[in-house]
Amino acid sequence: MAANTSPDAPLPVGEVSRLIGGWIERLGAVWVEGQITQLSRRPGAGVVFLTLRDPSYDISVSVTCYRQVFDAVADVVTEGSRVVVHAKPEWYAPRGQLSLRAAEIRPVGVGELLARLEQLKKSLAKEGLFAADRKKALPFLPQLIGLVCGRASAAERDVLENARHRWPAVRFEVRNVPVQGVHAVPQVVQAVKELDAIDDVDVIIVARGGGSVEDLLPFSDEQVVRAVASCRTPVVSAIGHEPDNPLLDHVADLRASTPTDAAKKVVPDVGEEYERVRWLRDRARRSVEAFVDREERGLASALARPSIEDPHRMVDEREEQVAALAGRARRTLGHLLDRAESELTHTHARVVALSPAATLKRGYAVLQRPDGHVVRDPGELAPDERLRARVAEGEFTVQVTEHEA
């Protein structure tokens, strides 16, 4: 319960310390997991002092235990080891200091570590942090590469030397950090974030040489994984050797089997690119030459055709054909006209022979009444009736007299 205090009725420091001790006392014994960062075993002392740290949250707590408790695991536990401690929280009132009194210490085995890493891997994969569609493509030719690695490490040397051998103009922004131990996680996270904040950095390589499962644990830490997942810059993981597979490999945009392999995958080889350019240039030249040769052959073939070689030849041949056809047409038309003229002459002669005018020319006359009717029967006429007589050269009037029967 909260203590009732006021400015007029404050609690003495000793009382506050006593109350805190009482609250901690009620917590009881707990199992605690962490990494040993400091270990003090004074010769002849009956108590061992150590510091237990949570590397993920950068929190430490002091632990004490009797010598016989630590001697049970002294052969397998050293600074940097991960352990599980069964301890009871204690409050040292005179100094206001919290510590744990360990009754049992158990080292965390490799099998248990791998099981926990597998559980964390499944959890992060379920969130989608390892999804392929989140992977970012690496630039073809990075101008500035961010490198996170140990100080003066073989990994740093392998990346720098191989990259500059492949492309001498490449530049690096290096962040040297601890790559194992209790300080590795926060400093790796900070280095990655710093490089990601630099606009000129095109790609980030996180590199470390080989090591045991415990040595590579910082690169399977959840904080490191999430820091890499949130980067806007492509990240390449180059941790350990080919068999090593920390969780950083899954979240990174590209996994390299070794630091040397990372340099080869990130930086193109200037010699290879020169050869590729030369090969493409030769291929382009051959393609153009083949095209020109093909077009020249086609042009030569076209020029060799009779219609192109002697273009007037076709016109001359057609001119002769046109003249022959025109003459034939002229002759045919002449024959038709001559035949038509002959037929017309004959028809005209027949018409003339059979016409009334020809009859009149032979001395005949046509008698017509005033109304134009032709007289065919004398019985139709009346005495003294006047008629119009039409002969070949004209007409005149006649009068009817008595007619003989």
Tab-separated table of C-alpha atoms in Angstrom:
chain	number	residue	atom	x	y	z
A	1	MET	CA	0.000	0.000	0.000
A	2	ALA	CA	1.133	3.540	-0.660
A	3	ALA	CA	2.509	5.397	2.327
A	4	ASN	CA	0.613	8.491	3.492
A	5	THR	CA	3.048	11.376	3.376
A	6	SER	CA	2.924	15.144	3.000
A	7	PRO	CA	5.368	18.061	3.089
A	8	ASP	CA	4.521	18.491	6.747
A	9	ALA	CA	4.771	14.769	7.538
A	10	PRO	CA	7.542	13.284	5.381
A	11	LEU	CA	9.072	9.870	5.898
A	12	PRO	CA	12.657	9.590	7.019
A	13	VAL	CA	15.076	8.014	4.540
A	14	GLY	CA	15.511	5.033	6.797
A	15	GLU	CA	11.760	4.442	6.862
A	16	VAL	CA	11.518	4.690	3.098
A	17	SER	CA	14.374	2.234	2.750
A	18	ARG	CA	12.681	-0.086	5.214
A	19	LEU	CA	9.387	0.081	3.339
A	20	ILE	CA	11.124	-0.637	0.018
A	21	GLY	CA	12.831	-3.603	1.628
A	22	GLY	CA	9.478	-4.868	2.834
A	23	TRP	CA	7.922	-4.592	-0.630
A	24	ILE	CA	10.876	-6.378	-2.206
A	25	GLU	CA	10.750	-9.050	0.487
A	26	ARG	CA	7.209	-9.916	-0.574
A	27	LEU	CA	8.369	-10.621	-4.157
A	28	GLY	CA	9.887	-13.933	-3.145
A	29	ALA	CA	12.408	-16.043	-5.078
A	30	VAL	CA	12.359	-15.768	-8.879
A	31	TRP	CA	14.137	-17.320	-11.856
A	32	VAL	CA	16.145	-14.690	-13.742
A	33	GLU	CA	17.938	-14.978	-17.092
A	34	GLY	CA	20.818	-12.760	-18.169
A	35	GLN	CA	24.424	-12.508	-19.214
A	36	ILE	CA	27.310	-12.349	-16.765
A	37	THR	CA	29.282	-9.159	-17.370
A	38	GLN	CA	31.427	-8.990	-14.237
A	39	LEU	CA	32.645	-11.817	-12.063
A	40	SER	CA	34.555	-11.426	-8.791
A	41	ARG	CA	35.920	-14.479	-6.934
A	42	ARG	CA	38.301	-13.349	-4.208
A	43	PRO	CA	40.602	-16.105	-2.951
A	44	GLY	CA	39.410	-17.405	0.389
A	45	ALA	CA	36.150	-15.393	0.270
A	46	GLY	CA	32.960	-17.322	0.905
A	47	VAL	CA	30.836	-15.101	-1.346
A	48	VAL	CA	31.064	-14.612	-5.126
A	49	PHE	CA	29.977	-11.308	-6.685
A	50	LEU	CA	28.776	-10.998	-10.252
A	51	THR	CA	26.710	-8.663	-12.434
A	52	LEU	CA	23.811	-10.031	-14.476
A	53	ARG	CA	22.868	-7.972	-17.523
A	54	ASP	CA	19.982	-7.992	-19.991
A	55	PRO	CA	21.685	-7.017	-23.311
A	56	SER	CA	18.372	-6.356	-25.002
A	57	TYR	CA	17.409	-3.555	-22.618
A	58	ASP	CA	20.823	-2.531	-21.238
A	59	ILE	CA	19.792	-3.231	-17.621
A	60	SER	CA	22.056	-4.802	-15.006
A	61	VAL	CA	21.582	-6.095	-11.481
A	62	SER	CA	24.102	-7.260	-8.880
A	63	VAL	CA	24.049	-10.912	-7.820
A	64	THR	CA	25.745	-12.573	-4.844
A	65	CYS	CA	25.977	-16.240	-4.015
A	66	TYR	CA	27.868	-18.525	-1.703
A	67	ARG	CA	31.051	-19.959	-3.077
A	68	GLN	CA	29.700	-23.504	-3.140
A	69	VAL	CA	26.760	-22.368	-5.310
A	70	PHE	CA	29.091	-20.904	-7.930
A	71	ASP	CA	31.655	-23.731	-7.705
A	72	ALA	CA	28.986	-26.097	-9.072
A	73	VAL	CA	29.106	-24.281	-12.445
A	74	ALA	CA	32.560	-22.640	-12.263
A	75	ASP	CA	33.939	-24.894	-15.013
A	76	VAL	CA	31.342	-23.824	-17.622
A	77	VAL	CA	30.439	-20.279	-16.571
A	78	THR	CA	32.638	-17.243	-17.243
A	79	GLU	CA	32.140	-13.594	-18.081
A	80	GLY	CA	29.892	-13.336	-21.123
A	81	SER	CA	28.022	-16.586	-20.370
A	82	ARG	CA	24.237	-16.615	-20.368
A	83	VAL	CA	22.788	-18.149	-17.221
A	84	VAL	CA	19.500	-18.723	-15.445
A	85	VAL	CA	19.634	-17.862	-11.745
A	86	HIS	CA	17.210	-18.848	-9.013
A	87	ALA	CA	17.531	-15.939	-6.593
A	88	LYS	CA	15.731	-13.943	-3.953
A	89	PRO	CA	15.738	-10.117	-4.257
A	90	GLU	CA	17.405	-8.372	-1.331
A	91	TRP	CA	17.404	-4.744	-0.318
A	92	TYR	CA	20.460	-3.387	1.495
A	93	ALA	CA	18.839	-0.612	3.463
A	94	PRO	CA	21.969	1.310	4.597
A	95	ARG	CA	22.999	1.977	0.997
A	96	GLY	CA	19.629	1.718	-0.688
A	97	GLN	CA	20.931	-0.980	-3.015
A	98	LEU	CA	19.071	-3.855	-4.700
A	99	SER	CA	20.752	-7.192	-5.319
A	100	LEU	CA	19.857	-10.823	-5.878
A	101	ARG	CA	20.922	-13.627	-3.569
A	102	ALA	CA	21.406	-16.648	-5.844
A	103	ALA	CA	20.641	-20.108	-4.550
A	104	GLU	CA	21.212	-21.895	-7.868
A	105	ILE	CA	22.925	-21.031	-11.151
A	106	ARG	CA	22.260	-22.892	-14.393
A	107	PRO	CA	24.157	-22.217	-17.604
A	108	VAL	CA	21.981	-21.767	-20.675
A	109	GLY	CA	22.970	-24.514	-23.103
A	110	VAL	CA	23.313	-24.200	-26.865
A	111	GLY	CA	20.245	-26.355	-27.414
A	112	GLU	CA	18.138	-24.105	-25.241
A	113	LEU	CA	19.526	-21.002	-26.953
A	114	LEU	CA	18.681	-22.419	-30.363
A	115	ALA	CA	15.168	-23.301	-29.217
A	116	ARG	CA	14.599	-19.749	-27.983
A	117	LEU	CA	16.013	-18.316	-31.194
A	118	GLU	CA	13.679	-20.542	-33.207
A	119	GLN	CA	10.725	-19.328	-31.162
A	120	LEU	CA	11.783	-15.701	-31.712
A	121	LYS	CA	12.278	-16.417	-35.415
A	122	LYS	CA	8.723	-17.734	-35.764
A	123	SER	CA	7.335	-14.764	-33.870
A	124	LEU	CA	9.153	-12.227	-36.067
A	125	ALA	CA	8.272	-14.121	-39.233
A	126	LYS	CA	4.617	-14.033	-38.219
A	127	GLU	CA	4.874	-10.231	-38.055
A	128	GLY	CA	6.121	-10.240	-41.657
A	129	LEU	CA	9.645	-8.962	-40.910
A	130	PHE	CA	11.173	-11.714	-43.086
A	131	ALA	CA	8.724	-11.392	-45.998
A	132	ALA	CA	10.304	-11.360	-49.468
A	133	ASP	CA	8.234	-8.375	-50.614
A	134	ARG	CA	9.937	-6.230	-47.946
A	135	LYS	CA	13.380	-6.841	-49.427
A	136	LYS	CA	14.928	-3.813	-51.122
A	137	ALA	CA	17.084	-4.118	-54.218
A	138	LEU	CA	20.744	-3.175	-53.918
A	139	PRO	CA	22.083	-0.372	-56.143
A	140	PHE	CA	24.198	-1.503	-59.087
A	141	LEU	CA	27.120	0.762	-58.197
A	142	PRO	CA	27.014	2.164	-54.647
A	143	GLN	CA	29.042	5.336	-54.197
A	144	LEU	CA	29.153	5.245	-50.378
A	145	ILE	CA	28.841	2.027	-48.351
A	146	GLY	CA	28.105	1.947	-44.647
A	147	LEU	CA	30.037	-0.749	-42.758
A	148	VAL	CA	29.282	-1.968	-39.219
A	149	CYS	CA	32.034	-4.249	-37.898
A	150	GLY	CA	34.528	-4.845	-35.120
A	151	ARG	CA	37.504	-2.524	-34.758
A	152	ALA	CA	40.563	-3.727	-36.722
A	153	SER	CA	38.764	-7.003	-37.386
A	154	ALA	CA	39.376	-9.489	-40.168
A	155	ALA	CA	35.816	-8.858	-41.356
A	156	GLU	CA	36.546	-5.142	-41.820
A	157	ARG	CA	39.758	-5.898	-43.683
A	158	ASP	CA	38.079	-8.458	-45.956
A	159	VAL	CA	35.257	-6.108	-46.908
A	160	LEU	CA	37.448	-3.040	-47.503
A	161	GLU	CA	40.214	-4.809	-49.413
A	162	ASN	CA	37.929	-6.877	-51.637
A	163	ALA	CA	35.600	-3.976	-52.384
A	164	ARG	CA	38.415	-1.586	-53.307
A	165	HIS	CA	40.107	-4.271	-55.357
A	166	ARG	CA	36.908	-4.713	-57.351
A	167	TRP	CA	36.067	-1.009	-57.647
A	168	PRO	CA	38.854	1.338	-56.439
A	169	ALA	CA	36.621	4.443	-56.383
A	170	VAL	CA	34.175	3.046	-53.820
A	171	ARG	CA	33.992	4.916	-50.476
A	172	PHE	CA	33.121	3.621	-46.993
A	173	GLU	CA	31.540	5.069	-43.874
A	174	VAL	CA	32.738	2.708	-41.129
A	175	ARG	CA	31.268	2.261	-37.658
A	176	ASN	CA	33.444	0.135	-35.363
A	177	VAL	CA	31.423	-1.521	-32.609
A	178	PRO	CA	31.718	-4.517	-30.281
A	179	VAL	CA	30.442	-7.563	-32.161
A	180	GLN	CA	29.996	-9.790	-29.122
A	181	GLY	CA	29.398	-9.371	-25.441
A	182	VAL	CA	27.012	-7.241	-23.455
A	183	HIS	CA	27.702	-3.977	-25.277
A	184	ALA	CA	27.282	-5.369	-28.786
A	185	VAL	CA	23.501	-5.058	-29.189
A	186	PRO	CA	23.001	-1.385	-28.278
A	187	GLN	CA	26.050	-0.228	-30.212
A	188	VAL	CA	25.187	-2.247	-33.337
A	189	VAL	CA	21.665	-0.794	-33.234
A	190	GLN	CA	23.037	2.724	-32.830
A	191	ALA	CA	25.541	2.271	-35.677
A	192	VAL	CA	22.877	0.962	-38.064
A	193	LYS	CA	20.568	3.863	-37.256
A	194	GLU	CA	23.367	6.408	-37.728
A	195	LEU	CA	24.288	5.039	-41.143
A	196	ASP	CA	20.664	4.803	-42.206
A	197	ALA	CA	20.243	8.500	-41.376
A	198	ILE	CA	23.034	9.493	-43.802
A	199	ASP	CA	21.433	10.268	-47.173
A	200	ASP	CA	24.599	9.520	-49.156
A	201	VAL	CA	24.897	5.955	-47.835
A	202	ASP	CA	23.604	3.640	-50.585
A	203	VAL	CA	23.870	0.309	-48.753
A	204	ILE	CA	24.829	-0.915	-45.258
A	205	ILE	CA	26.923	-4.019	-44.566
A	206	VAL	CA	26.853	-5.585	-41.106
A	207	ALA	CA	29.897	-7.870	-40.935
A	208	ARG	CA	31.482	-10.197	-38.404
A	209	GLY	CA	33.805	-13.177	-38.598
A	210	GLY	CA	32.888	-16.664	-37.480
A	211	GLY	CA	32.276	-17.718	-33.898
A	212	SER	CA	30.236	-19.895	-31.597
A	213	VAL	CA	26.486	-19.664	-31.232
A	214	GLU	CA	26.965	-17.560	-28.089
A	215	ASP	CA	29.369	-15.219	-29.906
A	216	LEU	CA	26.838	-14.571	-32.679
A	217	LEU	CA	23.875	-14.042	-30.340
A	218	PRO	CA	23.891	-10.220	-30.679
A	219	PHE	CA	22.990	-10.608	-34.356
A	220	SER	CA	19.928	-12.648	-33.418
A	221	ASP	CA	18.785	-10.108	-30.854
A	222	GLU	CA	15.281	-8.755	-31.377
A	223	GLN	CA	16.427	-5.127	-31.107
A	224	VAL	CA	18.989	-5.597	-33.876
A	225	VAL	CA	16.466	-7.381	-36.085
A	226	ARG	CA	13.869	-4.643	-35.662
A	227	ALA	CA	16.437	-1.884	-36.236
A	228	VAL	CA	17.443	-3.453	-39.550
A	229	ALA	CA	13.808	-4.040	-40.518
A	230	SER	CA	13.049	-0.339	-40.078
A	231	CYS	CA	15.979	0.825	-42.260
A	232	ARG	CA	15.150	2.666	-45.478
A	233	THR	CA	18.654	1.814	-46.778
A	234	PRO	CA	19.278	-1.733	-48.088
A	235	VAL	CA	21.137	-3.857	-45.518
A	236	VAL	CA	23.464	-6.783	-46.241
A	237	SER	CA	24.128	-9.372	-43.540
A	238	ALA	CA	27.624	-10.874	-43.558
A	239	ILE	CA	27.844	-12.665	-40.226
A	240	GLY	CA	30.159	-15.612	-39.618
A	241	HIS	CA	30.679	-18.297	-42.223
A	242	GLU	CA	28.419	-20.263	-44.553
A	243	PRO	CA	26.819	-22.550	-41.880
A	244	ASP	CA	26.081	-19.647	-39.514
A	245	ASN	CA	22.542	-18.344	-39.766
A	246	PRO	CA	21.638	-15.591	-37.253
A	247	LEU	CA	18.225	-13.930	-37.446
A	248	LEU	CA	19.873	-10.899	-39.047
A	249	ASP	CA	20.275	-13.006	-42.210
A	250	HIS	CA	16.500	-13.347	-42.511
A	251	VAL	CA	15.583	-9.696	-42.032
A	252	ALA	CA	18.410	-8.259	-44.159
A	253	ASP	CA	17.743	-7.412	-47.785
A	254	LEU	CA	20.608	-9.694	-48.845
A	255	ARG	CA	22.545	-12.431	-47.051
A	256	ALA	CA	26.230	-12.936	-47.754
A	257	SER	CA	27.941	-16.115	-46.626
A	258	THR	CA	31.090	-14.246	-45.509
A	259	PRO	CA	32.347	-10.645	-45.359
A	260	THR	CA	34.334	-11.309	-48.523
A	261	ASP	CA	31.184	-12.540	-50.246
A	262	ALA	CA	29.401	-9.360	-49.128
A	263	ALA	CA	32.016	-7.204	-50.850
A	264	LYS	CA	31.611	-9.229	-54.035
A	265	LYS	CA	27.820	-8.987	-53.984
A	266	VAL	CA	27.660	-5.284	-53.177
A	267	VAL	CA	30.466	-3.908	-55.359
A	268	PRO	CA	30.746	-4.813	-59.065
A	269	ASP	CA	34.141	-5.860	-60.417
A	270	VAL	CA	35.569	-3.135	-62.640
A	271	GLY	CA	37.415	-5.701	-64.775
A	272	GLU	CA	34.298	-7.796	-65.284
A	273	GLU	CA	32.217	-4.731	-66.079
A	274	TYR	CA	34.844	-3.542	-68.569
A	275	GLU	CA	34.768	-6.941	-70.267
A	276	ARG	CA	30.973	-6.884	-70.270
A	277	VAL	CA	30.964	-3.428	-71.856
A	278	ARG	CA	33.550	-4.538	-74.427
A	279	TRP	CA	31.534	-7.668	-75.232
A	280	LEU	CA	28.336	-5.652	-75.594
A	281	ARG	CA	30.118	-3.081	-77.760
A	282	ASP	CA	31.508	-5.839	-80.012
A	283	ARG	CA	28.091	-7.449	-80.176
A	284	ALA	CA	26.514	-4.122	-81.113
A	285	ARG	CA	29.189	-3.554	-83.779
A	286	ARG	CA	28.610	-7.028	-85.245
A	287	SER	CA	24.865	-6.448	-85.269
A	288	VAL	CA	25.241	-3.112	-87.063
A	289	GLU	CA	27.724	-4.538	-89.561
A	290	ALA	CA	25.457	-7.510	-90.267
A	291	PHE	CA	22.527	-5.137	-90.754
A	292	VAL	CA	24.521	-2.916	-93.140
A	293	ASP	CA	25.768	-5.947	-95.099
A	294	ARG	CA	22.248	-7.318	-95.385
A	295	GLU	CA	20.911	-3.989	-96.577
A	296	GLU	CA	23.777	-3.616	-99.079
A	297	ARG	CA	23.029	-7.051	-100.515
A	298	GLY	CA	19.374	-6.172	-100.741
A	299	LEU	CA	20.200	-2.900	-102.479
A	300	ALA	CA	22.557	-4.645	-104.923
A	301	SER	CA	19.857	-7.222	-105.666
A	302	ALA	CA	17.321	-4.492	-106.273
A	303	LEU	CA	19.687	-2.577	-108.564
A	304	ALA	CA	20.342	-5.774	-110.555
A	305	ARG	CA	16.669	-6.143	-111.496
A	306	PRO	CA	15.910	-5.323	-115.176
A	307	SER	CA	13.329	-2.727	-114.182
A	308	ILE	CA	15.956	-0.790	-112.196
A	309	GLU	CA	18.985	-1.531	-114.368
A	310	ASP	CA	17.218	-0.370	-117.637
A	311	PRO	CA	13.994	1.391	-116.591
A	312	HIS	CA	13.208	2.476	-120.238
A	313	ARG	CA	13.209	-1.120	-121.407
A	314	MET	CA	9.790	-1.800	-119.964
A	315	VAL	CA	8.455	1.453	-121.445
A	316	ASP	CA	9.876	0.593	-124.858
A	317	GLU	CA	8.374	-2.889	-124.747
A	318	ARG	CA	5.017	-1.497	-123.732
A	319	GLU	CA	5.276	1.193	-126.423
A	320	GLU	CA	5.584	-1.476	-129.145
A	321	GLN	CA	2.683	-3.388	-127.677
A	322	VAL	CA	0.565	-0.233	-127.471
A	323	ALA	CA	1.423	0.672	-131.109
A	324	ALA	CA	0.514	-2.854	-132.287
A	325	LEU	CA	-2.744	-2.787	-130.384
A	326	ALA	CA	-3.544	0.705	-131.647
A	327	GLY	CA	-2.888	-0.383	-135.269
A	328	ARG	CA	-4.993	-3.486	-134.785
A	329	ALA	CA	-7.770	-1.415	-133.280
A	330	ARG	CA	-7.512	1.076	-136.131
A	331	ARG	CA	-7.725	-1.655	-138.760
A	332	THR	CA	-10.594	-3.367	-137.015
A	333	LEU	CA	-12.492	-0.110	-136.710
A	334	GLY	CA	-11.796	0.651	-140.402
A	335	HIS	CA	-13.190	-2.710	-141.435
A	336	LEU	CA	-16.268	-2.145	-139.284
A	337	LEU	CA	-16.780	1.324	-140.743
A	338	ASP	CA	-16.324	0.087	-144.321
A	339	ARG	CA	-18.811	-2.706	-143.771
A	340	ALA	CA	-21.253	-0.361	-142.123
A	341	GLU	CA	-20.846	2.134	-144.980
A	342	SER	CA	-21.550	-0.556	-147.583
A	343	GLU	CA	-24.596	-1.735	-145.695
A	344	LEU	CA	-25.795	1.841	-145.356
A	345	THR	CA	-25.356	2.424	-149.118
A	346	HIS	CA	-27.338	-0.670	-149.985
A	347	THR	CA	-30.040	0.164	-147.466
A	348	HIS	CA	-30.245	3.721	-148.797
A	349	ALA	CA	-30.614	2.405	-152.337
A	350	ARG	CA	-33.414	0.108	-151.273
A	351	VAL	CA	-35.122	2.878	-149.387
A	352	VAL	CA	-34.847	5.207	-152.349
A	353	ALA	CA	-36.149	2.558	-154.710
A	354	LEU	CA	-39.126	1.880	-152.501
A	355	SER	CA	-39.915	5.488	-151.593
A	356	PRO	CA	-43.027	7.323	-152.981
A	357	ALA	CA	-40.734	9.970	-154.498
A	358	ALA	CA	-39.167	7.376	-156.754
A	359	THR	CA	-42.628	6.273	-157.870
A	360	LEU	CA	-43.556	9.842	-158.630
A	361	LYS	CA	-40.384	10.243	-160.688
A	362	ARG	CA	-41.576	7.427	-162.841
A	363	GLY	CA	-44.630	9.573	-163.887
A	364	TYR	CA	-47.119	8.747	-161.224
A	365	ALA	CA	-49.200	11.308	-159.386
A	366	VAL	CA	-50.935	11.287	-156.004
A	367	LEU	CA	-54.395	12.857	-155.762
A	368	GLN	CA	-55.419	14.266	-152.436
A	369	ARG	CA	-58.517	15.945	-151.217
A	370	PRO	CA	-58.285	19.308	-149.538
A	371	ASP	CA	-58.215	17.581	-146.170
A	372	GLY	CA	-55.157	15.576	-147.223
A	373	HIS	CA	-56.837	12.187	-147.714
A	374	VAL	CA	-55.444	10.255	-150.671
A	375	VAL	CA	-57.966	9.283	-153.340
A	376	ARG	CA	-57.996	5.538	-153.841
A	377	ASP	CA	-61.433	4.965	-155.404
A	378	PRO	CA	-63.032	7.115	-158.130
A	379	GLY	CA	-66.364	6.363	-156.602
A	380	GLU	CA	-65.443	8.462	-153.662
A	381	LEU	CA	-65.236	11.611	-155.864
A	382	ALA	CA	-68.028	14.018	-156.741
A	383	PRO	CA	-68.281	15.914	-160.013
A	384	ASP	CA	-66.473	19.228	-160.084
A	385	GLU	CA	-64.611	18.339	-156.861
A	386	ARG	CA	-61.240	19.982	-156.706
A	387	LEU	CA	-58.240	17.863	-155.894
A	388	ARG	CA	-54.531	18.432	-155.339
A	389	ALA	CA	-52.290	16.451	-157.648
A	390	ARG	CA	-48.767	15.764	-156.375
A	391	VAL	CA	-46.094	14.860	-158.932
A	392	ALA	CA	-42.329	14.399	-158.702
A	393	GLU	CA	-41.485	18.026	-159.311
A	394	GLY	CA	-44.374	19.623	-157.383
A	395	GLU	CA	-48.175	19.721	-157.207
A	396	PHE	CA	-51.142	21.369	-158.954
A	397	THR	CA	-54.955	21.500	-158.715
A	398	VAL	CA	-57.289	19.455	-160.808
A	399	GLN	CA	-61.096	19.338	-161.088
A	400	VAL	CA	-63.165	16.171	-161.349
A	401	THR	CA	-65.421	15.794	-164.343
A	402	GLU	CA	-67.696	12.969	-165.030
A	403	HIS	CA	-65.891	9.748	-164.822
A	404	GLU	CA	-66.382	6.693	-166.816
A	405	ALA	CA	-67.535	3.592	-165.191
